[in-house]
mmCIF file of C-alpha atoms in Angstrom:
data_model
loop_
_atom_site.group_PDB
_atom_site.id
_atom_site.type_symbol
_atom_site.label_atom_id
_atom_site.label_comp_id
_atom_site.label_asym_id
_atom_site.label_seq_id
_atom_site.Cartn_x
_atom_site.Cartn_y
_atom_site.Cartn_z
ATOM 1 C CA MET A 1 67.874 138.895 -8.801
ATOM 2 C CA CYS A 2 69.080 136.127 -10.804
ATOM 3 C CA LYS A 3 66.841 133.186 -11.777
ATOM 4 C CA THR A 4 67.466 130.215 -14.127
ATOM 5 C CA ALA A 5 65.420 130.578 -17.538
ATOM 6 C CA PHE A 6 63.876 127.855 -19.346
ATOM 7 C CA ALA A 7 61.237 127.058 -21.586
ATOM 8 C CA GLN A 8 57.762 125.318 -20.761
ATOM 9 C CA ASP A 9 59.031 122.609 -23.356
ATOM 10 C CA ASP A 10 62.207 122.131 -21.564
ATOM 11 C CA LEU A 11 60.056 121.373 -18.612
ATOM 12 C CA PHE A 12 58.651 118.499 -20.112
ATOM 13 C CA GLY A 13 61.471 117.239 -22.003
ATOM 14 C CA THR A 14 60.296 118.063 -25.449
ATOM 15 C CA ALA A 15 62.436 121.152 -26.641
ATOM 16 C CA LYS A 16 65.081 120.825 -29.252
ATOM 17 C CA LYS A 17 68.426 121.682 -27.883
ATOM 18 C CA PRO A 18 71.340 123.182 -29.432
ATOM 19 C CA PRO A 19 73.880 120.803 -31.274
ATOM 20 C CA LYS A 20 76.265 119.140 -28.715
ATOM 21 C CA TYR A 21 80.135 119.895 -29.165
ATOM 22 C CA GLY A 22 83.493 118.142 -28.261
ATOM 23 C CA LEU A 23 85.925 115.676 -29.058
ATOM 24 C CA ILE A 24 84.690 112.375 -30.363
ATOM 25 C CA ILE A 25 86.368 108.949 -30.736
ATOM 26 C CA ALA A 26 85.153 106.408 -33.548
ATOM 27 C CA ALA A 27 85.858 103.007 -34.364
ATOM 28 C CA ASN A 28 85.041 102.567 -38.243
ATOM 29 C CA GLY A 29 84.844 99.599 -40.539
ATOM 30 C CA SER A 30 84.052 99.363 -44.318
ATOM 31 C CA VAL A 31 83.402 96.339 -46.645
ATOM 32 C CA ASP A 32 85.138 97.173 -49.913
ATOM 33 C CA PHE A 33 84.696 96.358 -53.870
ATOM 34 C CA PRO A 34 87.944 97.159 -55.896
ATOM 35 C CA MET A 35 87.409 99.293 -59.061
ATOM 36 C CA ALA A 36 89.941 100.369 -61.800
ATOM 37 C CA SER A 37 93.614 99.285 -61.045
ATOM 38 C CA MET A 38 92.714 98.004 -57.616
ATOM 39 C CA ALA A 39 90.447 95.506 -59.178
ATOM 40 C CA LYS A 40 92.845 93.872 -61.312
ATOM 41 C CA ARG A 41 94.868 92.849 -58.461
ATOM 42 C CA PHE A 42 92.813 92.484 -55.446
ATOM 43 C CA GLY A 43 89.084 91.093 -54.656
ATOM 44 C CA GLN A 44 86.972 92.251 -52.053
ATOM 45 C CA SER A 45 88.365 93.749 -48.733
ATOM 46 C CA PHE A 46 87.674 95.221 -45.624
ATOM 47 C CA ARG A 47 88.991 98.361 -43.628
ATOM 48 C CA LEU A 48 89.187 98.739 -39.935
ATOM 49 C CA GLY A 49 90.377 101.801 -37.938
ATOM 50 C CA PRO A 50 89.800 104.312 -35.511
ATOM 51 C CA SER A 51 89.776 108.267 -35.683
ATOM 52 C CA LEU A 52 89.740 111.259 -33.490
ATOM 53 C CA GLU A 53 87.396 114.103 -34.288
ATOM 54 C CA TYR A 54 86.192 117.417 -32.919
ATOM 55 C CA LYS A 55 82.026 118.510 -33.475
ATOM 56 C CA THR A 56 81.520 122.083 -33.357
ATOM 57 C CA ALA A 57 78.472 123.691 -32.013
ATOM 58 C CA SER A 58 77.427 124.512 -35.795
ATOM 59 C CA ASN A 59 77.605 120.884 -36.520
ATOM 60 C CA TRP A 60 81.127 120.708 -38.577
ATOM 61 C CA ILE A 61 83.316 117.754 -37.804
ATOM 62 C CA LEU A 62 86.985 117.778 -37.955
ATOM 63 C CA GLY A 63 89.558 115.205 -37.373
ATOM 64 C CA ILE A 64 92.276 112.657 -38.300
ATOM 65 C CA LYS A 65 91.631 108.911 -39.162
ATOM 66 C CA GLY A 66 93.508 105.769 -39.877
ATOM 67 C CA ASP A 67 92.458 102.594 -41.443
ATOM 68 C CA PHE A 68 94.117 99.151 -41.914
ATOM 69 C CA ILE A 69 93.389 97.321 -45.575
ATOM 70 C CA LEU A 70 92.739 93.664 -45.013
ATOM 71 C CA GLY A 71 91.822 91.165 -47.746
ATOM 72 C CA GLY A 72 92.652 87.508 -48.916
ATOM 73 C CA LYS A 73 92.031 87.854 -52.845
ATOM 74 C CA ILE A 74 94.908 88.133 -55.094
ATOM 75 C CA LYS A 75 94.039 88.079 -58.793
ATOM 76 C CA GLU A 76 98.032 88.314 -59.874
ATOM 77 C CA ASP A 77 98.147 85.424 -62.103
ATOM 78 C CA SER A 78 101.924 85.576 -62.845
ATOM 79 C CA LEU A 79 102.534 85.837 -59.062
ATOM 80 C CA MET A 80 100.693 82.434 -58.283
ATOM 81 C CA ILE A 81 102.770 80.618 -60.847
ATOM 82 C CA ASN A 82 105.918 81.659 -59.802
ATOM 83 C CA LEU A 83 104.999 81.179 -56.271
ATOM 84 C CA SER A 84 103.923 77.442 -56.728
ATOM 85 C CA SER A 85 105.011 74.274 -58.152
ATOM 86 C CA ASN A 86 102.333 72.713 -60.149
ATOM 87 C CA GLY A 87 99.854 74.532 -57.914
ATOM 88 C CA GLN A 88 100.984 72.251 -54.799
ATOM 89 C CA GLY A 89 103.641 74.990 -53.109
ATOM 90 C CA MET A 90 107.191 75.435 -53.549
ATOM 91 C CA ILE A 91 110.004 72.854 -53.186
ATOM 92 C CA GLY A 92 112.073 74.507 -50.368
ATOM 93 C CA LEU A 93 115.345 73.796 -48.775
ATOM 94 C CA ASN A 94 113.961 70.814 -46.966
ATOM 95 C CA GLU A 95 113.245 69.144 -50.362
ATOM 96 C CA GLN A 96 109.587 69.207 -49.433
ATOM 97 C CA ARG A 97 106.564 71.283 -50.983
ATOM 98 C CA ASN A 98 105.987 74.310 -48.794
ATOM 99 C CA SER A 99 102.727 76.408 -48.803
ATOM 100 C CA ILE A 100 103.187 80.297 -49.612
ATOM 101 C CA TYR A 101 100.283 82.150 -48.292
ATOM 102 C CA ILE A 102 99.487 85.689 -49.641
ATOM 103 C CA TYR A 103 97.196 88.384 -48.480
ATOM 104 C CA GLU A 104 96.172 91.676 -49.493
ATOM 105 C CA ARG A 105 97.622 94.288 -46.767
ATOM 106 C CA GLY A 106 97.612 98.375 -46.517
ATOM 107 C CA TYR A 107 96.686 101.355 -44.885
ATOM 108 C CA LEU A 108 95.266 105.095 -45.052
ATOM 109 C CA LEU A 109 96.127 107.983 -43.020
ATOM 110 C CA GLY A 110 94.455 111.134 -43.429
ATOM 111 C CA VAL A 111 92.754 114.145 -42.234
ATOM 112 C CA GLN A 112 88.902 114.648 -42.495
ATOM 113 C CA ALA A 113 86.246 117.461 -42.601
ATOM 114 C CA GLY A 114 82.421 116.719 -42.569
ATOM 115 C CA LYS A 115 79.035 118.581 -41.947
ATOM 116 C CA ILE A 116 75.991 117.105 -40.369
ATOM 117 C CA ILE A 117 72.946 118.673 -42.064
ATOM 118 C CA ASN A 118 70.275 118.360 -39.409
ATOM 119 C CA LEU A 119 66.974 116.488 -40.578
ATOM 120 C CA SER A 120 65.654 115.632 -37.079
ATOM 121 C CA LYS A 121 62.972 117.496 -35.201
ATOM 122 C CA TYR A 122 63.794 116.356 -31.856
ATOM 123 C CA ASN A 123 67.858 115.954 -31.857
ATOM 124 C CA SER A 124 70.077 119.079 -33.216
ATOM 125 C CA ASP A 125 72.735 116.381 -33.688
ATOM 126 C CA ASN A 126 71.338 113.785 -36.026
ATOM 127 C CA GLY A 127 70.904 114.109 -39.910
ATOM 128 C CA LEU A 128 72.822 113.751 -43.260
ATOM 129 C CA TYR A 129 76.494 113.281 -42.851
ATOM 130 C CA LEU A 130 78.907 114.549 -45.678
ATOM 131 C CA LYS A 131 82.493 114.140 -45.299
ATOM 132 C CA MET A 132 85.650 114.282 -47.509
ATOM 133 C CA ALA A 133 89.113 112.762 -46.418
ATOM 134 C CA ALA A 134 92.444 113.232 -47.910
ATOM 135 C CA GLY A 135 95.743 111.632 -47.114
ATOM 136 C CA PHE A 136 98.259 108.952 -47.865
ATOM 137 C CA MET A 137 97.454 105.324 -48.607
ATOM 138 C CA GLN A 138 99.896 102.312 -49.241
ATOM 139 C CA HIS A 139 98.972 98.733 -49.995
ATOM 140 C CA LYS A 140 101.009 95.640 -51.040
ATOM 141 C CA ILE A 141 100.744 91.885 -51.189
ATOM 142 C CA LEU A 142 101.774 90.125 -47.930
ATOM 143 C CA ILE A 143 103.854 86.964 -48.680
ATOM 144 C CA GLN A 144 104.235 84.521 -45.744
ATOM 145 C CA ASP A 145 106.263 81.300 -45.874
ATOM 146 C CA LYS A 146 105.770 79.774 -42.499
ATOM 147 C CA SER A 147 108.005 77.001 -43.005
ATOM 148 C CA GLU A 148 110.895 79.637 -43.487
ATOM 149 C CA GLN A 149 112.480 76.935 -46.139
ATOM 150 C CA VAL A 150 111.490 78.649 -49.411
ATOM 151 C CA PRO A 151 114.728 81.042 -50.144
ATOM 152 C CA GLN A 152 112.912 82.685 -53.152
ATOM 153 C CA VAL A 153 110.678 84.563 -50.920
ATOM 154 C CA ALA A 154 113.204 84.910 -47.959
ATOM 155 C CA GLY A 155 114.185 88.337 -46.901
ATOM 156 C CA ALA A 156 114.387 91.264 -49.142
ATOM 157 C CA TYR A 157 113.573 88.540 -52.230
ATOM 158 C CA LYS A 158 110.078 89.254 -51.223
ATOM 159 C CA LYS A 159 110.383 93.069 -52.615
ATOM 160 C CA GLY A 160 110.336 91.488 -56.252
ATOM 161 C CA TYR A 161 106.767 89.836 -55.805
ATOM 162 C CA ASP A 162 105.015 92.248 -53.045
ATOM 163 C CA ARG A 163 103.539 94.985 -55.636
ATOM 164 C CA LEU A 164 104.208 97.808 -52.855
ATOM 165 C CA THR A 165 102.163 100.800 -53.934
ATOM 166 C CA ASN A 166 101.513 104.200 -52.572
ATOM 167 C CA GLY A 167 100.422 107.594 -53.091
ATOM 168 C CA LEU A 168 97.570 110.315 -52.326
ATOM 169 C CA PHE A 169 94.074 109.620 -51.872
ATOM 170 C CA ILE A 170 90.625 111.346 -51.284
ATOM 171 C CA GLU A 171 87.681 109.712 -49.699
ATOM 172 C CA PRO A 172 84.202 111.242 -50.199
ATOM 173 C CA TYR A 173 81.388 109.883 -48.033
ATOM 174 C CA VAL A 174 77.783 110.339 -47.696
ATOM 175 C CA GLY A 175 75.732 108.785 -44.781
ATOM 176 C CA TYR A 176 73.438 109.223 -41.957
ATOM 177 C CA VAL A 177 74.664 109.940 -38.347
ATOM 178 C CA TYR A 178 72.757 109.577 -34.944
ATOM 179 C CA PHE A 179 73.647 110.850 -31.709
ATOM 180 C CA ALA A 180 71.261 109.616 -28.799
ATOM 181 C CA LYS A 181 70.262 111.852 -26.107
ATOM 182 C CA ASN A 182 71.665 109.679 -23.524
ATOM 183 C CA ASN A 183 75.136 109.718 -25.285
ATOM 184 C CA LEU A 184 74.931 105.521 -25.491
ATOM 185 C CA LEU A 185 74.130 104.971 -28.793
ATOM 186 C CA ASN A 186 75.850 107.145 -31.504
ATOM 187 C CA PHE A 187 76.699 105.871 -35.134
ATOM 188 C CA HIS A 188 77.054 106.547 -38.318
ATOM 189 C CA ILE A 189 76.888 104.489 -41.771
ATOM 190 C CA GLY A 190 76.826 105.243 -45.400
ATOM 191 C CA LEU A 191 78.674 104.833 -48.601
ATOM 192 C CA ASP A 192 82.087 105.956 -49.327
ATOM 193 C CA ALA A 193 84.783 105.885 -52.273
ATOM 194 C CA VAL A 194 88.749 105.999 -51.684
ATOM 195 C CA LEU A 195 90.224 107.353 -54.931
ATOM 196 C CA GLY A 196 93.782 106.583 -54.991
ATOM 197 C CA PHE A 197 96.565 108.422 -57.268
ATOM 198 C CA THR A 198 99.337 106.066 -56.845
ATOM 199 C CA GLN A 199 102.233 104.367 -57.969
ATOM 200 C CA GLY A 200 104.194 101.095 -57.638
ATOM 201 C CA ARG A 201 107.689 101.334 -55.790
ATOM 202 C CA ARG A 202 109.324 98.537 -56.835
ATOM 203 C CA THR A 203 111.933 98.664 -59.278
ATOM 204 C CA TYR A 204 112.010 95.480 -60.771
ATOM 205 C CA LEU A 205 109.278 92.568 -60.458
ATOM 206 C CA TYR A 206 110.770 89.111 -60.701
ATOM 207 C CA ASP A 207 107.605 87.391 -61.932
ATOM 208 C CA VAL A 208 106.926 89.527 -64.639
ATOM 209 C CA ARG A 209 110.666 90.678 -65.422
ATOM 210 C CA ARG A 210 109.773 94.492 -65.547
ATOM 211 C CA SER A 211 109.654 97.727 -63.598
ATOM 212 C CA GLY A 212 106.866 97.842 -61.045
ATOM 213 C CA GLU A 213 106.875 101.675 -60.951
ATOM 214 C CA ASP A 214 103.726 101.884 -63.043
ATOM 215 C CA LYS A 215 101.392 104.886 -62.072
ATOM 216 C CA ARG A 216 97.588 103.605 -60.946
ATOM 217 C CA PHE A 217 94.470 104.822 -60.168
ATOM 218 C CA ASP A 218 93.165 102.587 -57.165
ATOM 219 C CA VAL A 219 89.463 102.889 -56.357
ATOM 220 C CA LEU A 220 87.956 101.170 -53.449
ATOM 221 C CA PHE A 221 84.061 101.399 -53.239
ATOM 222 C CA GLY A 222 82.395 100.529 -49.656
ATOM 223 C CA LEU A 223 79.690 100.423 -47.293
ATOM 224 C CA GLN A 224 81.278 102.149 -44.138
ATOM 225 C CA GLY A 225 79.883 102.202 -40.788
ATOM 226 C CA GLY A 226 81.043 103.584 -37.405
ATOM 227 C CA TRP A 227 80.627 104.093 -33.812
ATOM 228 C CA PHE A 228 81.123 107.102 -31.720
ATOM 229 C CA ILE A 229 82.414 107.473 -28.288
ATOM 230 C CA PRO A 230 81.640 110.984 -27.703
ATOM 231 C CA ALA A 231 82.945 113.496 -24.913
ATOM 232 C CA PHE A 232 80.748 116.553 -25.259
ATOM 233 C CA LYS A 233 80.934 119.764 -23.154
ATOM 234 C CA LYS A 234 78.481 120.066 -20.657
ATOM 235 C CA LYS A 235 76.355 123.463 -21.360
ATOM 236 C CA SER A 236 76.198 125.452 -18.038
ATOM 237 C CA GLU A 237 72.638 126.716 -17.240
ATOM 238 C CA GLU A 238 71.505 129.945 -18.762
ATOM 239 C CA TYR A 239 70.784 132.958 -16.151
ATOM 240 C CA ILE A 240 69.025 136.053 -16.767
ATOM 241 C CA PHE A 241 69.399 139.157 -14.229
ATOM 242 C CA GLU A 242 66.691 141.582 -13.422
#
């Protein structure tokens, strides 16, 4: 004889079920404040990117991630002086003043592992979220001459100004994660810090007339949040045999 087994609390929907497990697609975003070497070059920035993760039945999360770094505040004074004429743009081949636009751009690629420490009395998937990521990061100053009339920043000449920098990073994160029982409202929010052990990759910087291969310690301290799209595996009904 076979029959389905369930507790009385299950009948009324109040039982705390075991953690769910399966693949998770996430869209993440951060507001970052630079520190250490990063603060000397850039101002506040943003990160946006996806991640692909797997959540185990014991609330471990393993995955890969990618972030784009976006910013518009550049603090390199020497760069601004060399790319402007009295602060009004550069004289180009068209014999007119042409505006040069500069931005912060970069990315992070890495692997990550984390653990959900369950704090909820009603949902085994929710609680304190501790995570560590590690991988490769790169950033530079994006220089745009929309008029295409300024030879000083045309083609390969941009490399003498763009401050290309890359290296390894680690990223600790602490936050809170929430998974709704109907899988519609799933998110995380918390604080993180990108710690980059990087080095400049340009052999010569035109504006300061020196090597750009200095070693750096780049830090981004941020408020991070993300939206989860889970594809959890459904558990089959439990049977007992008599």
